[in-house]
Coordinates of C-alpha atoms and ligand atoms in Angstrom, one line a residue:
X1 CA 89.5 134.1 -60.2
X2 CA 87.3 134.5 -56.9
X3 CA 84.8 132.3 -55.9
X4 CA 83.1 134.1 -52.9
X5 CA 80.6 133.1 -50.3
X6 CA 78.8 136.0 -48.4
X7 CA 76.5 134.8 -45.7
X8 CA 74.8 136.2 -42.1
X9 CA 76.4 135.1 -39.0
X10 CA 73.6 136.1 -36.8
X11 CA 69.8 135.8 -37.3
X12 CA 69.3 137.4 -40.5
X13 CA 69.2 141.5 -41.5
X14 CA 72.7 141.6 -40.7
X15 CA 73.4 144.0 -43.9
X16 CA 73.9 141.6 -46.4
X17 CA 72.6 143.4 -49.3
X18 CA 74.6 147.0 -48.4
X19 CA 77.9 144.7 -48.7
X20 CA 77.0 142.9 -51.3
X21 CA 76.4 145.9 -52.9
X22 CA 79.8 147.2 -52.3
X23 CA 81.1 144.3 -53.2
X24 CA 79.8 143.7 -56.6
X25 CA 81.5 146.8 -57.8
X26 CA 84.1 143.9 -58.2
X27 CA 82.2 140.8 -59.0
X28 CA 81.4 139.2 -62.5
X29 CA 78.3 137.2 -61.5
X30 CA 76.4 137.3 -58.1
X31 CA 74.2 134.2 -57.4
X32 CA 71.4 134.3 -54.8
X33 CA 71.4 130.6 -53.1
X34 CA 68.8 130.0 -51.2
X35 CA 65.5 131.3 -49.8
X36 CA 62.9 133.3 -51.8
X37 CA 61.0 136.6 -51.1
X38 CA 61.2 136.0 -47.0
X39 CA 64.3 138.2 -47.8
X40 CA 64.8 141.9 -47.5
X41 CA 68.1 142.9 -48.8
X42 CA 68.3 146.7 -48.5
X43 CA 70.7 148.6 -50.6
X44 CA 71.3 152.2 -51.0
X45 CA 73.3 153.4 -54.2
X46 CA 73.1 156.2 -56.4
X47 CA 70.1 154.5 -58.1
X48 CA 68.1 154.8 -54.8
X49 CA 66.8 152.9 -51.6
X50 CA 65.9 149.5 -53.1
X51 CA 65.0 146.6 -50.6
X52 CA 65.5 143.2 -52.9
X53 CA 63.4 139.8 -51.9
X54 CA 64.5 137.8 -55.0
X55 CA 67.0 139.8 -57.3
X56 CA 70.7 139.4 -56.2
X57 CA 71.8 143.0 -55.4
X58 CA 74.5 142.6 -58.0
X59 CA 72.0 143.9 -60.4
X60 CA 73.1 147.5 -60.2
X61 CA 76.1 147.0 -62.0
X62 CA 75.2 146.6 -65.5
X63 CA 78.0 144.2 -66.6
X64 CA 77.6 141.6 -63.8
X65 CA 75.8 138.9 -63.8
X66 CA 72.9 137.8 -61.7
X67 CA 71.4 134.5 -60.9
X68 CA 68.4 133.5 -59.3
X69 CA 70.2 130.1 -58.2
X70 CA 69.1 126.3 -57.8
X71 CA 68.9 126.3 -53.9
X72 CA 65.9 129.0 -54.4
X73 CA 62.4 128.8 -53.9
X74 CA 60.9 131.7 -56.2
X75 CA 57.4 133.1 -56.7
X76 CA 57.4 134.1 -60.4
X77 CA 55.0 137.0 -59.6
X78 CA 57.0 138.7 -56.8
X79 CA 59.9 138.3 -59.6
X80 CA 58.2 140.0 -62.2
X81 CA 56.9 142.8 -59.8
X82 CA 60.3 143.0 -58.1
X83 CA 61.8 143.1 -62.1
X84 CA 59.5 145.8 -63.0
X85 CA 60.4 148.3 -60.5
X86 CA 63.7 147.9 -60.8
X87 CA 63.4 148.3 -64.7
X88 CA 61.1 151.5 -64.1
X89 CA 64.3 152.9 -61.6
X90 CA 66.7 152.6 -64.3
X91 CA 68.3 149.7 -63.8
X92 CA 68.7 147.0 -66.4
X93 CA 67.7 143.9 -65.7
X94 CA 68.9 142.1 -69.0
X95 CA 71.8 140.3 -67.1
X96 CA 69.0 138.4 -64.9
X97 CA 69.2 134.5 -65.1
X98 CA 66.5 131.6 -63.1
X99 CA 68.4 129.0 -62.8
X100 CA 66.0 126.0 -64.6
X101 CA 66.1 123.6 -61.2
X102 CA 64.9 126.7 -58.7
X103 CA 61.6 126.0 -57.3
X104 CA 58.3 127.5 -58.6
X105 CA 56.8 129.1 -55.4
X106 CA 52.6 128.5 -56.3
X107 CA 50.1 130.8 -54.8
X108 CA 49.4 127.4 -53.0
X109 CA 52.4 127.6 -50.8
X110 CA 51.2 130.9 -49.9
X111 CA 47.6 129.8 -48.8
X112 CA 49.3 126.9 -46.6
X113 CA 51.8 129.4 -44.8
X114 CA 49.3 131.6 -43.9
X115 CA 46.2 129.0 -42.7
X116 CA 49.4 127.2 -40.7
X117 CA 50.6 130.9 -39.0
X118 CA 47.0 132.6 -38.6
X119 CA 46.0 128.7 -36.9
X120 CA 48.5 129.8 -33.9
X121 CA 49.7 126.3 -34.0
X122 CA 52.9 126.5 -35.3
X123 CA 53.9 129.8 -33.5
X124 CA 57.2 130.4 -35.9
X125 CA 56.8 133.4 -36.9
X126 CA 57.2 133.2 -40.4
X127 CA 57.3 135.9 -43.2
X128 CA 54.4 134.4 -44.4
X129 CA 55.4 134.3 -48.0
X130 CA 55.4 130.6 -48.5
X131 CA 58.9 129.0 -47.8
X132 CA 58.3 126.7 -45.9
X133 CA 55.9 124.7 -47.9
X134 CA 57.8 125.7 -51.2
X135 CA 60.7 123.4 -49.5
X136 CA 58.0 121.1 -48.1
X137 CA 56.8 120.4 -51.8
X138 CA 60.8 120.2 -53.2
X139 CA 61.9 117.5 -50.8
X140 CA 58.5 115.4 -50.6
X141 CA 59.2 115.8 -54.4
X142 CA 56.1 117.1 -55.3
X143 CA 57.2 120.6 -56.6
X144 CA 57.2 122.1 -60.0
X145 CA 60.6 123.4 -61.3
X146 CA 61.3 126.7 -63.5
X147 CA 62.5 124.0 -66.3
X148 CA 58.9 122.6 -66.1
X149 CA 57.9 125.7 -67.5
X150 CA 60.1 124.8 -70.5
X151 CA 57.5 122.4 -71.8
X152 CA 53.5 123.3 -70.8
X153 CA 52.2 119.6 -71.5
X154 CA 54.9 118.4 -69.0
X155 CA 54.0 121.5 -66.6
X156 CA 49.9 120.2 -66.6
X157 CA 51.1 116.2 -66.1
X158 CA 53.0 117.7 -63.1
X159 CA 49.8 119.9 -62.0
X160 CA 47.2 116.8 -62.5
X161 CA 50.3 114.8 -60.2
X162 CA 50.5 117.2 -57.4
X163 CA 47.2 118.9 -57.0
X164 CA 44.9 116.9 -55.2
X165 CA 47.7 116.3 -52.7
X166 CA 47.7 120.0 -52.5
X167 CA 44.0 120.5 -52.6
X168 CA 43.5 118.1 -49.6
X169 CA 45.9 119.7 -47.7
X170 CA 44.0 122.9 -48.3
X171 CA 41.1 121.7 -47.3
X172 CA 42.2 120.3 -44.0
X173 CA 43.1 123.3 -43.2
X174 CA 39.9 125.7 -44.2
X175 CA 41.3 127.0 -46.9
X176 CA 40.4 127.3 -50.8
X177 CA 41.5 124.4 -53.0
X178 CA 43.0 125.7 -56.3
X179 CA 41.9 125.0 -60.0
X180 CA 43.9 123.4 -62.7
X181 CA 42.8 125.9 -65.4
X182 CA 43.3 129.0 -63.2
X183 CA 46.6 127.6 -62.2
X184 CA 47.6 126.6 -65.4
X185 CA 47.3 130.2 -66.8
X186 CA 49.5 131.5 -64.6
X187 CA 52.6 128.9 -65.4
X188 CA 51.4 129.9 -68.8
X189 CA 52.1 133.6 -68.4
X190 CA 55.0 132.6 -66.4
X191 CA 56.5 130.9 -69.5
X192 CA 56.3 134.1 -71.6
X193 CA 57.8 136.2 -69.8
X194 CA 60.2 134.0 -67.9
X195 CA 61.6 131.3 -70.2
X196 CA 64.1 133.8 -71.8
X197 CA 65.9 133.9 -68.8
X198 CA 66.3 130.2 -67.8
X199 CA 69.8 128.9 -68.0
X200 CA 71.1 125.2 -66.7
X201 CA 72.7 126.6 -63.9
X202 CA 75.5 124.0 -63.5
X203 CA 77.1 124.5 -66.3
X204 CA 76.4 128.3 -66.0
X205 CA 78.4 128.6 -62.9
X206 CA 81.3 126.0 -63.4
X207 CA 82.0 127.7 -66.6
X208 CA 82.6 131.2 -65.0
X209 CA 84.6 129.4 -62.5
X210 CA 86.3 127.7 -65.3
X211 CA 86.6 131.1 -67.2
X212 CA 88.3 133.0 -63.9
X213 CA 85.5 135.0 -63.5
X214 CA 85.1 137.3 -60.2
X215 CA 81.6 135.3 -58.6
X216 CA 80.0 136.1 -55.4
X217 CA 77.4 133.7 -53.9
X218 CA 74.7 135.3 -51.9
X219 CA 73.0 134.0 -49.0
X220 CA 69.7 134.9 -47.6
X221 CA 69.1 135.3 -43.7
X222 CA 71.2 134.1 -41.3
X223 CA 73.2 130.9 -39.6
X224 CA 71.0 130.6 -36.4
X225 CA 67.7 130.3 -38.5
X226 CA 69.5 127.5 -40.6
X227 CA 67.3 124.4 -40.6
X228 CA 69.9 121.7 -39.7
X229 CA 72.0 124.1 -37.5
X230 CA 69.5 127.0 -36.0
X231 CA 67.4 127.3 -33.0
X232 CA 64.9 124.5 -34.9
X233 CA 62.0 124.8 -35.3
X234 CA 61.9 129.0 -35.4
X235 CA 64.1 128.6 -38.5
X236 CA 63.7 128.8 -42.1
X237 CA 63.3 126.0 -44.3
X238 CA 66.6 126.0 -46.0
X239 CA 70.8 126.2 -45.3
X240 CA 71.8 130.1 -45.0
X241 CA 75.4 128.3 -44.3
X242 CA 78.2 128.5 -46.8
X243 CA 78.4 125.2 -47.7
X244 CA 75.1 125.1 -49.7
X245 CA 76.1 127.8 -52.0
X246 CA 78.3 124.6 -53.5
X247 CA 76.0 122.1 -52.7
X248 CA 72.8 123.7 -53.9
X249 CA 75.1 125.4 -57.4
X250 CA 76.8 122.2 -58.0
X251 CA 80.2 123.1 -58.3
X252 CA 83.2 121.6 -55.8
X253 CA 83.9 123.0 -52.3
X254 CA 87.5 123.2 -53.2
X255 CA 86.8 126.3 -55.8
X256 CA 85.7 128.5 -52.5
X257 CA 88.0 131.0 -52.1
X258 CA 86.7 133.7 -49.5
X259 CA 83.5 133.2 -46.8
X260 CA 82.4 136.4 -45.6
X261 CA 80.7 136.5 -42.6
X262 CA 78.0 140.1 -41.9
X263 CA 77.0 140.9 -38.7
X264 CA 75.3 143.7 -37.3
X265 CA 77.4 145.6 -34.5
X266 CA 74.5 144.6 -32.0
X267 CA 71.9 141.4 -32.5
X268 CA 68.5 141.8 -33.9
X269 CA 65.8 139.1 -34.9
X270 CA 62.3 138.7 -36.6
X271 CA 60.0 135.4 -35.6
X272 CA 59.5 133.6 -32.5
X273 CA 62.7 131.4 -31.2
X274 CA 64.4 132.3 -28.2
X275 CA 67.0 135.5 -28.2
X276 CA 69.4 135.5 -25.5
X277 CA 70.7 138.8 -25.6
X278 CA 67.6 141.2 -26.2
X279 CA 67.1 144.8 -24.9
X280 CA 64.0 145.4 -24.0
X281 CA 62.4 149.3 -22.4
X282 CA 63.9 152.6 -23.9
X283 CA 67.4 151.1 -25.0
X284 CA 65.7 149.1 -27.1
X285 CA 63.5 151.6 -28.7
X286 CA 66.9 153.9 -29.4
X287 CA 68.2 151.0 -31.1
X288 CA 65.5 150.2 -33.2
X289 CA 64.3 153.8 -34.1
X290 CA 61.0 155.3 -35.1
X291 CA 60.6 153.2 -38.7
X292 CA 61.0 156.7 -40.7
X293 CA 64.6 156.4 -41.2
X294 CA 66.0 153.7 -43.9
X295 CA 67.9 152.0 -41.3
X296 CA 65.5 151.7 -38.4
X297 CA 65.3 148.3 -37.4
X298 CA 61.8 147.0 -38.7
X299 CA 61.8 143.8 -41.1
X300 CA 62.6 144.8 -45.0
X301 CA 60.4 142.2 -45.8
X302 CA 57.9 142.0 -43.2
X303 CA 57.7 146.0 -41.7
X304 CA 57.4 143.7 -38.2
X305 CA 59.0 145.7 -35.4
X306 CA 62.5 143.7 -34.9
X307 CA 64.0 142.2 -31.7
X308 CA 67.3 144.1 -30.5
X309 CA 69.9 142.9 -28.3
X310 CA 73.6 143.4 -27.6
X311 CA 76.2 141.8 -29.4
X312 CA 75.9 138.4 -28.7
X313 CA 79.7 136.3 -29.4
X314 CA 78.6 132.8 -28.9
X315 CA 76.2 133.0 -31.7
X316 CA 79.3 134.9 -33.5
X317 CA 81.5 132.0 -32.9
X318 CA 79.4 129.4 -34.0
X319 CA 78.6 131.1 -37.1
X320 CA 82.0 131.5 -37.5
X321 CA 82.7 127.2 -37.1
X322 CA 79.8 126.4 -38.8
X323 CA 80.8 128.7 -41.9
X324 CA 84.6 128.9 -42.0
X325 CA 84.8 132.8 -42.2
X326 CA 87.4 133.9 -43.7
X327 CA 86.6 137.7 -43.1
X328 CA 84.0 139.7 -41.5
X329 CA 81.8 142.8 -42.3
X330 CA 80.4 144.4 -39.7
X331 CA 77.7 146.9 -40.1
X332 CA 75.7 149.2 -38.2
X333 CA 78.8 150.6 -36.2
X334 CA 77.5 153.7 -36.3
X335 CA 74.3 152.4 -34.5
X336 CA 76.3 152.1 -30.9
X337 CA 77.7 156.0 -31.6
X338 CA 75.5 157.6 -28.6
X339 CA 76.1 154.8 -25.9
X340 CA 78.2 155.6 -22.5
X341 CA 78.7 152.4 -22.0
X342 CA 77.8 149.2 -24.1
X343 CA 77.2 145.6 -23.3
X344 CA 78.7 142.2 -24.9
X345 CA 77.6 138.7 -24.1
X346 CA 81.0 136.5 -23.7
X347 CA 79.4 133.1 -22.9
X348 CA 76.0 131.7 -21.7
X349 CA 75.4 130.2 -17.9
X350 CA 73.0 127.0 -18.2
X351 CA 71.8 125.5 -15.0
X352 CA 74.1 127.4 -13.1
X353 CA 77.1 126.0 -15.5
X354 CA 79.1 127.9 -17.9
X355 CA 78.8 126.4 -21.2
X356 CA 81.3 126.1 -24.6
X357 CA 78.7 125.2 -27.3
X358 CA 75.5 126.4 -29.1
X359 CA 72.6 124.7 -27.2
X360 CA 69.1 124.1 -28.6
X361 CA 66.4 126.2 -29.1
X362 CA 65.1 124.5 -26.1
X363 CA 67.6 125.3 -23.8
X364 CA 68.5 128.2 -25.4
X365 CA 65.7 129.9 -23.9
X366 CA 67.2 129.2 -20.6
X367 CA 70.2 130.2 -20.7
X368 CA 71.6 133.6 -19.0
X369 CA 73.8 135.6 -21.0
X370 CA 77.0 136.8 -19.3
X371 CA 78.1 140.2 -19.8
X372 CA 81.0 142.4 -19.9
X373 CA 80.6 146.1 -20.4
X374 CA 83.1 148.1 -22.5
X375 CA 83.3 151.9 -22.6
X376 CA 81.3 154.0 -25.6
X377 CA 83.2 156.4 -27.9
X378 CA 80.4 159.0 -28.0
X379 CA 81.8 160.2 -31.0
X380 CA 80.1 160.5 -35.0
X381 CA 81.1 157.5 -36.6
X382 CA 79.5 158.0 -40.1
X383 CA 81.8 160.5 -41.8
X384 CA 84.8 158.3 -41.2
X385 CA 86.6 156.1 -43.9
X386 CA 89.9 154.7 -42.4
X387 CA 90.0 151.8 -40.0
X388 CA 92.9 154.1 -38.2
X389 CA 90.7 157.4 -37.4
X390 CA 88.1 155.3 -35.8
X391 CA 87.6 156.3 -31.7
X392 CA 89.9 154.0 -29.7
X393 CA 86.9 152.7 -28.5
X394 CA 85.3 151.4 -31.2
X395 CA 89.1 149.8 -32.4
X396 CA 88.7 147.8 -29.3
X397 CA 85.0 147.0 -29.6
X398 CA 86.0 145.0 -33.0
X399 CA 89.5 143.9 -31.8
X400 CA 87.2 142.1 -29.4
X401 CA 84.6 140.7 -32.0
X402 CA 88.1 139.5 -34.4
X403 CA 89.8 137.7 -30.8
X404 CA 86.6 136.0 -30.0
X405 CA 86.0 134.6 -34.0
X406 CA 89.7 134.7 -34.5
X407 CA 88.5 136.0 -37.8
X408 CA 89.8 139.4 -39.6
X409 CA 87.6 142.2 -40.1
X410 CA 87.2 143.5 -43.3
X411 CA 84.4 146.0 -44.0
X412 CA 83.4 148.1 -41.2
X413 CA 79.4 149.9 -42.4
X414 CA 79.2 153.3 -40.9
X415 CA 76.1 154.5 -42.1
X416 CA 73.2 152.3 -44.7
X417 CA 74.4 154.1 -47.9
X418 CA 77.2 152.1 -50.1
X419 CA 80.1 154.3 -49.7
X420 CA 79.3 154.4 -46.0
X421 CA 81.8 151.9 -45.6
X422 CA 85.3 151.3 -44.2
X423 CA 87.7 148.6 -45.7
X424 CA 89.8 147.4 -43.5
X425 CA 93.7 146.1 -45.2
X426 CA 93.2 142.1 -44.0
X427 CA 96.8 140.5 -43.4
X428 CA 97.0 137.4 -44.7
Ligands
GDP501 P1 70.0 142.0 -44.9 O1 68.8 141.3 -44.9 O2 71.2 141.3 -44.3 O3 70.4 142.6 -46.3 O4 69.8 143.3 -44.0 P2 68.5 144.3 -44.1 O5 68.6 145.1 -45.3 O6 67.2 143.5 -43.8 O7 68.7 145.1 -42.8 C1 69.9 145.8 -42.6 C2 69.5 147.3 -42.2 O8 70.6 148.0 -41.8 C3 69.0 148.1 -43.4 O9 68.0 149.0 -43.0 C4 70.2 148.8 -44.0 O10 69.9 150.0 -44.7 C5 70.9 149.1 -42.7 N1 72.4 149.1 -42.8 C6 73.3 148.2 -43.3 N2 74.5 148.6 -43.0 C7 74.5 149.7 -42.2 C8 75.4 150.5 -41.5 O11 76.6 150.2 -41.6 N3 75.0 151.5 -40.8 C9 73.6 151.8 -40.7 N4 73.3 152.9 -40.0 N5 72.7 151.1 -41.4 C10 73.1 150.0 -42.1
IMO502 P1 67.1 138.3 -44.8 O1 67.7 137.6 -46.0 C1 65.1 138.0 -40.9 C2 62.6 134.5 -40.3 C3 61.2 134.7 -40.1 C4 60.9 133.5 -39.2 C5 61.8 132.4 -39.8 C6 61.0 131.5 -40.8 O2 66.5 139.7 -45.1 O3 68.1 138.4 -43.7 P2 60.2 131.8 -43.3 O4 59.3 132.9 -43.9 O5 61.6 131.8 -43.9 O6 59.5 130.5 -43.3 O7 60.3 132.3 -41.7 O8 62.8 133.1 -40.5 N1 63.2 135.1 -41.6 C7 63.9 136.2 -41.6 N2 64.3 137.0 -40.6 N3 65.6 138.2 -42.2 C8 65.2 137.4 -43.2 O9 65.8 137.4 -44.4 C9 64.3 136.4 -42.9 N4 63.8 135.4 -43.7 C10 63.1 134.6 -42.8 O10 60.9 135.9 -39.4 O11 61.4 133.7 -37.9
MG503 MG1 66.8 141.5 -44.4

């Protein structure tokens, strides 16, 4: 029995989905936590290039199981879409459960995100997919839950309770207040299609605990864009930390067995929010690449150009408090092959001070990172498999990322594709 937690330790697009790819190969049941379609996963497998908003990326191996889990917010029509394509790739989908207390993400949320963004007033950044007032709607308690659709008279009493609240928000804001019937047609359609796969998700997940089953949680984005702990207010609306896959699941923090922690060999960042470490000139473009290639950085979700910037530990060690690694994958080594010399921030300076401890958004702005500079390896990573034929180099670039976490390395991604991958013996 395994009960696994796989989260980002940075700010999101760390490589989540190319591990959790890997991983599955071992996995029983992979349950995506939290977040919705702001997500890109990206996963390349025999099947294809697949970038996954909603589906966990356990869904390539037919025998595990997948569920869309309680912590979610999901829009039904970006699962159906995202459910087609995969079914029209080859890849069965049968094995896909909603858990029946995720939230229904309404084309209203949608409307609200984008009037708040395109206003200029909020200035987060967001994916504009409707998160935030998906999460809005779930703790004001005003949200409809996949269970609702379940039972359609129940589903209209909680339409007729929430819309006008709804409505006058749209209206506040310019926008286009939504109808009952056309509304009502979509939770409709929603049913037929959906209701097959809603489970009660508690029992579903303490019961392949119970069983000994092999279950990997998976989180969305990444630990400084979690609301209680990130650079708030340029977060998202929901915990990208550990500990929610248990609270949000319902089953007891004493089953957790492993925490993996993914971080990209180097920093990047979508949204506004301050970014201590970021490249900017021609480094940054060699970093970030032209957009053609799979890996480039651009967002998965979004196509936005992304924010580089060197490896950045203090965010690295407070991911790594706030979470309780027990391992790490780090991807994208590959990505720092053609440096002569590489940079990695050790500690911020603010006001002149050296400080120990992740500072707010606020001040993060202000800080100034403080370098050291370690030698490249100039040397092909992408062809290599064994910890052991790694350049000295590039040892000591993650000896350095393990003695600053003090947590063991793991997976080592060389290149995007799933056996592009180095596994790394962990003593215990
Ligand atoms: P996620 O949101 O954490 O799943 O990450 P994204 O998929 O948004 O972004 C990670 C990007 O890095 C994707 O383009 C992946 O294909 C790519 N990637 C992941 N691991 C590696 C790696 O080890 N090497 C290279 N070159 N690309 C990788
Ligand atoms: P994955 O799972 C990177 C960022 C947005 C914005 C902030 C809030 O692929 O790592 P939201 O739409 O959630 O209200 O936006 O969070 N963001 C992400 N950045 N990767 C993601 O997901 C993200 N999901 C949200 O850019 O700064
Ligand atoms: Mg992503």
């Amino acid at each position: 029995m395994s009960v696994s937690i796989l989260v980002g330790a940075q700010f999101g697009d760390e490589g989540k989905g190319k591990i959790v790819d890997y991983i599955s190969a071992k996995a029983d049941m992979v349950v995506r936590f939290q977040g919705g379609d702001n997500a890109g996963h990206t996963v390349v497998n025999e099947f294809g290039a697949f970038k996954l908003h909603l589906i966990p990326c356990g869904i390539f191996k037919p025998s595990c199981i997948t569920l869309a889990g309680t912590g979610m917010v999901i829009n039904p029509d970006e699962l159906l879409h995202e459910i087609s394509d995969l079914e029209a790739n080859g890849i069965n989908t049968s094995n896909l459960y909603i858990s029946s207390r995720a939230i229904i993400l309404m084309p209203y949320h949608i409307q609200l995100d984008c009037l708040s963004e395109s206003s200029g007033r909020t200035g987060i950044g967001t994916t504009k997919r409707g998160i935030g007032y998906a999460y809005a709607d779930k703790a004001r308690r005003n949200a409809l839950r996949f269970e609702d659709l379940l039972d359609l008279e129940y589903c209209e009493h909680r339409l007729e309770m929430v819309l006008p609240t709804v409505n006058a928000e749209l209206v506040a804001k310019e926008g286009v207040p939504m109808g009952k019937i056309e509304l009502l047609q979509k939770l409709r359609a929603w049913a037929k299609l959906l209701a097959p796969r809603i489970v009660e998700p508690v029992s579903f997940v303490n019961r392949a605990i119970d069983n000994g089953l092999e279950i990997l949680f998976e989180g969305q984005l990444g630990a400084m864009k979690d609301i209680d702990l990130g650079i708030y207010p340029y977060v998202t609306s929901s915990n990208p930390t550990a500990a929610y896959a248990a609270a949000s699941s319902g089953f007891p923090i004493s089953k957790i067995t492993e925490i993996i922690g993914v971080l990209k060999a180097f920093s990047s960042a979508v949204g506004s929010g301050p970014f201590p470490t970021e490249i900017k000139g021609n480094d940054a473009d060699v970093f970030r690449g032209s957009g053609q290639n799979i890996d480039d950085e651009f967002g998965a979700r979004t196509g936005r150009p992304r924010q580089v910037g060197w490896l950045d530990l203090p965010v690295l060690k407070y991911a790594a408090t706030i979470n309780g690694f027990t391992s790490l994958a780090v991807c994208k080594i590959d990505k720092l092959d053609m440096f002569d010399e590489i940079k990695i921030c050790t500690h911020y300076s603010l006001d002149g001070k050296d400080i120990d401890y992740m500072p707010s958004a606020h001040q993060l702005e202000k800080v100034v990172p403080v370098y050291i500079t370690v030698p490249g390896w100039k040397t092909e990573t992408r062809k290599i498999r064994n910890f052991d034929d790694l350049p000295q180099n590039a040892r000591n670039y993650l000896n350095i990322i393990e003695k600053a976490t003090g947590v063991p390395i793991k997976y080592i991604g060389v290149g995007p594709s799933r056996d592009e991958i180095i596994v790394k013996s962990v003593s215990k």
